Amino acid sequence: MAALGTLLPDLSCRPIHQGDWDGVADCLLRGFPERGRNYWMRALARLSQRPIVADFPQYGFALENAGQIVGVVLTLYARFPGLEGDEIRCNISSWTVDEGYRPQAMKLIWPVLRQRDVTFTNISPAPATLKANKALGFRLFSHGQFAFLPALSSVRKSCRVLEVRPDLAELAMLSDGERYIVLEHAALGCISLVCICDGVASPLVLMPRRILHGLIPCAQIVYCRSLADLSRCAGAVGRFVLRRGILLCLADAKEPIPGLFGRYFANRGIKYFKGPKPPAPGDLTFTELVVFGP
């Protein structure tokens, strides 16, 4: 078997193109058999609809041997406008290599990680890849999950919740970056809200999903300005989503969130990052959860 750092004669690593979809989906299905082929084809179709960021690949990279795709890593790049300039983030997803080629797996990830000015995230690391994540320099940015019942939080009289739409006047109370996030995620099927409490507007994005084998509807916090903001608006938000049949919410966190009625689960849903700017707990914007769907 070839050494770790040596590519086999007919083995190449290259960006994925639209003509590769069938081979990419076949490889992903071999690596993640719990997901159906339709899931992977939908994921690739959604990536094709996302804006291309700079010179980064639209889909990710493929490991190819004699014309057959034997390894895949999907990359979800997004540009975030900020006061100190744009930030580029990449969610690394669905890294898999066929069994006979696994000694070459690092060759698939190195072209992604060589960009020093990009913040990389891995929000669904498989247990078998945790050592590799640490060896590559990834660090935890979320240590667990907090499950809470927002409707049980108290509601301030001055607090109101508005669902985002392009002509919503209250969007002007958010920053340019926050307006971009809530509008883009509304288009991706999330529940995007503007919460106004005591005259201060806060953005909030939730992703409807189901847990416990699809039996329990809930909502994952995808974006909030801070967990303190989430706690402050929770009561009004809870009553808003309750009308949609959602009683339970989940938020990534390092510890229990003050002011929320719920339970913290340590080491559940851990998430990693590598790069100059760690995402805040509760920030899953433009990740596989949103773009590919739960």
GROMACS .gro file of N, CA, C and O in nm, residues 113-189:
model
  308
  113LEU      N    1  -0.779   2.308   0.345
  113LEU     CA    2  -0.729   2.373   0.466
  113LEU      C    3  -0.609   2.465   0.443
  113LEU      O    4  -0.568   2.535   0.535
  114ARG      N    5  -0.555   2.470   0.323
  114ARG     CA    6  -0.437   2.553   0.301
  114ARG      C    7  -0.469   2.703   0.298
  114ARG      O    8  -0.378   2.785   0.300
  115GLN      N    9  -0.596   2.739   0.295
  115GLN     CA   10  -0.634   2.880   0.295
  115GLN      C   11  -0.630   2.934   0.438
  115GLN      O   12  -0.714   2.899   0.521
  116ARG      N   13  -0.534   3.019   0.469
  116ARG     CA   14  -0.512   3.065   0.605
  116ARG      C   15  -0.614   3.169   0.651
  116ARG      O   16  -0.634   3.188   0.771
  117ASP      N   17  -0.676   3.242   0.560
  117ASP     CA   18  -0.766   3.350   0.597
  117ASP      C   19  -0.912   3.306   0.603
  117ASP      O   20  -1.003   3.388   0.611
  118VAL      N   21  -0.936   3.176   0.599
  118VAL     CA   22  -1.072   3.120   0.604
  118VAL      C   23  -1.093   3.052   0.738
  118VAL      O   24  -1.002   2.985   0.789
  119THR      N   25  -1.212   3.071   0.796
  119THR     CA   26  -1.249   2.996   0.917
  119THR      C   27  -1.328   2.873   0.875
  119THR      O   28  -1.430   2.884   0.807
  120PHE      N   29  -1.279   2.756   0.913
  120PHE     CA   30  -1.342   2.629   0.877
  120PHE      C   31  -1.422   2.575   0.995
  120PHE      O   32  -1.381   2.589   1.111
  121THR      N   33  -1.535   2.512   0.965
  121THR     CA   34  -1.616   2.449   1.069
  121THR      C   35  -1.646   2.305   1.031
  121THR      O   36  -1.654   2.270   0.913
  122ASN      N   37  -1.660   2.224   1.133
  122ASN     CA   38  -1.707   2.086   1.118
  122ASN      C   39  -1.814   2.067   1.224
  122ASN      O   40  -1.784   2.058   1.342
  123ILE      N   41  -1.941   2.065   1.181
  123ILE     CA   42  -2.051   2.064   1.278
  123ILE      C   43  -2.110   1.925   1.300
  123ILE      O   44  -2.199   1.910   1.384
  124SER      N   45  -2.060   1.825   1.227
  124SER     CA   46  -2.113   1.689   1.247
  124SER      C   47  -2.000   1.588   1.236
  124SER      O   48  -2.005   1.497   1.151
  125PRO      N   49  -1.896   1.600   1.320
  125PRO     CA   50  -1.783   1.508   1.309
  125PRO      C   51  -1.823   1.367   1.351
  125PRO      O   52  -1.884   1.345   1.455
  126ALA      N   53  -1.787   1.269   1.268
  126ALA     CA   54  -1.808   1.130   1.306
  126ALA      C   55  -1.710   1.093   1.416
  126ALA      O   56  -1.598   1.144   1.420
  127PRO      N   57  -1.751   1.007   1.510
  127PRO     CA   58  -1.660   0.969   1.620
  127PRO      C   59  -1.524   0.922   1.572
  127PRO      O   60  -1.422   0.950   1.634
  128ALA      N   61  -1.521   0.852   1.458
  128ALA     CA   62  -1.394   0.797   1.409
  128ALA      C   63  -1.300   0.905   1.356
  128ALA      O   64  -1.181   0.880   1.335
  129THR      N   65  -1.351   1.028   1.334
  129THR     CA   66  -1.268   1.134   1.278
  129THR      C   67  -1.221   1.236   1.382
  129THR      O   68  -1.154   1.332   1.347
  130LEU      N   69  -1.256   1.215   1.510
  130LEU     CA   70  -1.223   1.315   1.611
  130LEU      C   71  -1.072   1.333   1.626
  130LEU      O   72  -1.023   1.446   1.640
  131LYS      N   73  -0.996   1.224   1.623
  131LYS     CA   74  -0.851   1.235   1.634
  131LYS      C   75  -0.793   1.308   1.514
  131LYS      O   76  -0.701   1.390   1.527
  132ALA      N   77  -0.848   1.282   1.396
  132ALA     CA   78  -0.801   1.351   1.276
  132ALA      C   79  -0.831   1.500   1.284
  132ALA      O   80  -0.749   1.583   1.243
  133ASN      N   81  -0.950   1.535   1.336
  133ASN     CA   82  -0.985   1.676   1.352
  133ASN      C   83  -0.882   1.747   1.439
  133ASN      O   84  -0.834   1.856   1.405
  134LYS      N   85  -0.847   1.687   1.551
  134LYS     CA   86  -0.752   1.749   1.643
  134LYS      C   87  -0.614   1.756   1.580
  134LYS      O   88  -0.542   1.856   1.596
  135ALA      N   89  -0.574   1.652   1.507
  135ALA     CA   90  -0.443   1.651   1.442
  135ALA      C   91  -0.433   1.760   1.336
  135ALA      O   92  -0.324   1.814   1.312
  136LEU      N   93  -0.544   1.795   1.275
  136LEU     CA   94  -0.546   1.900   1.173
  136LEU      C   95  -0.558   2.040   1.232
  136LEU      O   96  -0.561   2.138   1.158
  137GLY      N   97  -0.565   2.049   1.364
  137GLY     CA   98  -0.570   2.180   1.429
  137GLY      C   99  -0.708   2.233   1.458
  137GLY      O  100  -0.723   2.350   1.495
  138PHE      N  101  -0.811   2.149   1.447
  138PHE     CA  102  -0.946   2.193   1.480
  138PHE      C  103  -0.963   2.198   1.632
  138PHE      O  104  -0.909   2.115   1.705
  139ARG      N  105  -1.042   2.296   1.677
  139ARG     CA  106  -1.071   2.313   1.818
  139ARG      C  107  -1.221   2.324   1.840
  139ARG      O  108  -1.295   2.365   1.749
  140LEU      N  109  -1.266   2.289   1.959
  140LEU     CA  110  -1.409   2.296   1.990
  140LEU      C  111  -1.456   2.441   1.997
  140LEU      O  112  -1.389   2.526   2.054
  141PHE      N  113  -1.574   2.468   1.937
  141PHE     CA  114  -1.639   2.595   1.965
  141PHE      C  115  -1.776   2.575   2.028
  141PHE      O  116  -1.839   2.670   2.071
  142SER      N  117  -1.821   2.451   2.036
  142SER     CA  118  -1.943   2.419   2.109
  142SER      C  119  -1.924   2.284   2.176
  142SER      O  120  -1.887   2.187   2.110
  143HIS      N  121  -1.949   2.279   2.307
  143HIS     CA  122  -1.922   2.158   2.385
  143HIS      C  123  -2.045   2.071   2.407
  143HIS      O  124  -2.035   1.962   2.461
  144GLY      N  125  -2.164   2.122   2.373
  144GLY     CA  126  -2.285   2.045   2.399
  144GLY      C  127  -2.407   2.118   2.344
  144GLY      O  128  -2.395   2.214   2.268
  145GLN      N  129  -2.525   2.070   2.383
  145GLN     CA  130  -2.649   2.132   2.339
  145GLN      C  131  -2.741   2.157   2.457
  145GLN      O  132  -2.744   2.080   2.554
  146PHE      N  133  -2.815   2.268   2.446
  146PHE     CA  134  -2.912   2.305   2.548
  146PHE      C  135  -3.051   2.292   2.487
  146PHE      O  136  -3.083   2.357   2.386
  147ALA      N  137  -3.131   2.203   2.544
  147ALA     CA  138  -3.270   2.185   2.499
  147ALA      C  139  -3.360   2.265   2.592
  147ALA      O  140  -3.352   2.250   2.714
  148PHE      N  141  -3.444   2.351   2.536
  148PHE     CA  142  -3.524   2.438   2.622
  148PHE      C  143  -3.664   2.459   2.565
  148PHE      O  144  -3.690   2.435   2.445
  149LEU      N  145  -3.754   2.501   2.653
  149LEU     CA  146  -3.894   2.529   2.618
  149LEU      C  147  -3.913   2.680   2.623
  149LEU      O  148  -3.939   2.736   2.730
  150PRO      N  149  -3.899   2.748   2.511
  150PRO     CA  150  -3.904   2.896   2.515
  150PRO      C  151  -4.038   2.952   2.560
  150PRO      O  152  -4.042   3.061   2.619
  151ALA      N  153  -4.147   2.880   2.535
  151ALA     CA  154  -4.279   2.932   2.572
  151ALA      C  155  -4.295   2.944   2.724
  151ALA      O  156  -4.385   3.015   2.771
  152LEU      N  157  -4.208   2.877   2.801
  152LEU     CA  158  -4.217   2.885   2.946
  152LEU      C  159  -4.140   3.005   3.003
  152LEU      O  160  -4.145   3.031   3.123
  153SER      N  161  -4.068   3.076   2.917
  153SER     CA  162  -3.999   3.197   2.961
  153SER      C  163  -4.099   3.312   2.969
  153SER      O  164  -4.199   3.315   2.896
  154SER      N  165  -4.071   3.406   3.056
  154SER     CA  166  -4.160   3.521   3.070
  154SER      C  167  -4.151   3.610   2.947
  154SER      O  168  -4.049   3.614   2.878
  155VAL      N  169  -4.260   3.682   2.919
  155VAL     CA  170  -4.267   3.770   2.802
  155VAL      C  171  -4.272   3.915   2.849
  155VAL      O  172  -4.357   3.952   2.930
  156ARG      N  173  -4.180   3.994   2.797
  156ARG     CA  174  -4.184   4.136   2.827
  156ARG      C  175  -4.297   4.202   2.748
  156ARG      O  176  -4.321   4.171   2.632
  157LYS      N  177  -4.365   4.296   2.811
  157LYS     CA  178  -4.477   4.362   2.744
  157LYS      C  179  -4.433   4.436   2.619
  157LYS      O  180  -4.509   4.449   2.523
  158SER      N  181  -4.309   4.484   2.621
  158SER     CA  182  -4.262   4.563   2.507
  158SER      C  183  -4.206   4.477   2.394
  158SER      O  184  -4.161   4.530   2.293
  159CYS      N  185  -4.209   4.346   2.412
  159CYS     CA  186  -4.142   4.257   2.316
  159CYS      C  187  -4.240   4.209   2.209
  159CYS      O  188  -4.351   4.163   2.241
  160ARG      N  189  -4.200   4.219   2.084
  160ARG     CA  190  -4.281   4.167   1.973
  160ARG      C  191  -4.190   4.094   1.875
  160ARG      O  192  -4.071   4.125   1.863
  161VAL      N  193  -4.248   3.998   1.806
  161VAL     CA  194  -4.172   3.913   1.713
  161VAL      C  195  -4.234   3.927   1.574
  161VAL      O  196  -4.355   3.910   1.557
  162LEU      N  197  -4.149   3.954   1.476
  162LEU     CA  198  -4.194   3.974   1.339
  162LEU      C  199  -4.122   3.875   1.248
  162LEU      O  200  -4.000   3.857   1.259
  163GLU      N  201  -4.196   3.810   1.159
  163GLU     CA  202  -4.132   3.719   1.064
  163GLU      C  203  -4.074   3.799   0.948
  163GLU      O  204  -4.136   3.893   0.897
  164VAL      N  205  -3.955   3.762   0.908
  164VAL     CA  206  -3.881   3.837   0.806
  164VAL      C  207  -3.943   3.817   0.668
  164VAL      O  208  -3.976   3.705   0.628
  165ARG      N  209  -3.957   3.926   0.599
  165ARG     CA  210  -3.991   3.927   0.457
  165ARG      C  211  -3.915   4.044   0.395
  165ARG      O  212  -3.876   4.139   0.466
  166PRO      N  213  -3.892   4.043   0.264
  166PRO     CA  214  -3.806   4.147   0.204
  166PRO      C  215  -3.854   4.289   0.227
  166PRO      O  216  -3.771   4.381   0.235
  167ASP      N  217  -3.985   4.312   0.240
  167ASP     CA  218  -4.035   4.449   0.256
  167ASP      C  219  -4.062   4.486   0.401
  167ASP      O  220  -4.125   4.589   0.429
  168LEU      N  221  -4.011   4.408   0.496
  168LEU     CA  222  -4.034   4.437   0.638
  168LEU      C  223  -3.955   4.562   0.677
  168LEU      O  224  -3.831   4.563   0.670
  169ALA      N  225  -4.025   4.665   0.721
  169ALA     CA  226  -3.959   4.792   0.754
  169ALA      C  227  -3.859   4.778   0.867
  169ALA      O  228  -3.755   4.844   0.868
  170GLU      N  229  -3.889   4.690   0.962
  170GLU     CA  230  -3.802   4.675   1.079
  170GLU      C  231  -3.666   4.614   1.046
  170GLU      O  232  -3.575   4.615   1.130
  171LEU      N  233  -3.648   4.563   0.924
  171LEU     CA  234  -3.515   4.514   0.885
  171LEU      C  235  -3.411   4.626   0.889
  171LEU      O  236  -3.291   4.599   0.906
  172ALA      N  237  -3.456   4.749   0.873
  172ALA     CA  238  -3.363   4.863   0.877
  172ALA      C  239  -3.298   4.879   1.014
  172ALA      O  240  -3.196   4.948   1.026
  173MET      N  241  -3.355   4.815   1.117
  173MET     CA  242  -3.298   4.825   1.252
  173MET      C  243  -3.181   4.728   1.271
  173MET      O  244  -3.113   4.732   1.375
  174LEU      N  245  -3.156   4.641   1.173
  174LEU     CA  246  -3.045   4.545   1.181
  174LEU      C  247  -2.926   4.596   1.100
  174LEU      O  248  -2.940   4.683   1.014
  175SER      N  249  -2.810   4.539   1.126
  175SER     CA  250  -2.692   4.573   1.046
  175SER      C  251  -2.703   4.510   0.908
  175SER      O  252  -2.786   4.421   0.884
  176ASP      N  253  -2.618   4.555   0.815
  176ASP     CA  254  -2.620   4.499   0.680
  176ASP      C  255  -2.597   4.348   0.684
  176ASP      O  256  -2.664   4.271   0.614
  177GLY      N  257  -2.500   4.304   0.766
  177GLY     CA  258  -2.470   4.161   0.775
  177GLY      C  259  -2.585   4.081   0.830
  177GLY      O  260  -2.614   3.970   0.783
  178GLU      N  261  -2.655   4.135   0.930
  178GLU     CA  262  -2.768   4.064   0.989
  178GLU      C  263  -2.885   4.058   0.893
  178GLU      O  264  -2.955   3.956   0.887
  179ARG      N  265  -2.908   4.165   0.819
  179ARG     CA  266  -3.015   4.162   0.718
  179ARG      C  267  -2.987   4.054   0.614
  179ARG      O  268  -3.078   3.981   0.573
  180TYR      N  269  -2.862   4.045   0.572
  180TYR     CA  270  -2.825   3.943   0.474
  180TYR      C  271  -2.852   3.802   0.529
  180TYR      O  272  -2.909   3.717   0.460
  181ILE      N  273  -2.815   3.780   0.652
  181ILE     CA  274  -2.832   3.647   0.713
  181ILE      C  275  -2.979   3.609   0.723
  181ILE      O  276  -3.020   3.499   0.682
  182VAL      N  277  -3.063   3.697   0.776
  182VAL     CA  278  -3.203   3.660   0.798
  182VAL      C  279  -3.277   3.643   0.665
  182VAL      O  280  -3.360   3.553   0.651
  183LEU      N  281  -3.246   3.727   0.566
  183LEU     CA  282  -3.315   3.715   0.437
  183LEU      C  283  -3.271   3.588   0.362
  183LEU      O  284  -3.354   3.516   0.306
  184GLU      N  285  -3.141   3.561   0.361
  184GLU     CA  286  -3.091   3.443   0.292
  184GLU      C  287  -3.144   3.314   0.356
  184GLU      O  288  -3.180   3.219   0.287
  185HIS      N  289  -3.150   3.312   0.489
  185HIS     CA  290  -3.196   3.190   0.555
  185HIS      C  291  -3.348   3.172   0.544
  185HIS      O  292  -3.397   3.059   0.543
  186ALA      N  293  -3.421   3.282   0.535
  186ALA     CA  294  -3.564   3.270   0.507
  186ALA      C  295  -3.585   3.203   0.371
  186ALA      O  296  -3.671   3.117   0.354
  187ALA      N  297  -3.502   3.241   0.272
  187ALA     CA  298  -3.512   3.181   0.139
  187ALA      C  299  -3.473   3.034   0.139
  187ALA      O  300  -3.518   2.956   0.053
  188LEU      N  301  -3.390   2.992   0.237
  188LEU     CA  302  -3.348   2.852   0.247
  188LEU      C  303  -3.444   2.767   0.330
  188LEU      O  304  -3.416   2.650   0.355
  189GLY      N  305  -3.554   2.826   0.374
  189GLY     CA  306  -3.656   2.749   0.445
  189GLY      C  307  -3.652   2.760   0.595
  189GLY      O  308  -3.726   2.688   0.665
   0.00000   0.00000   0.00000
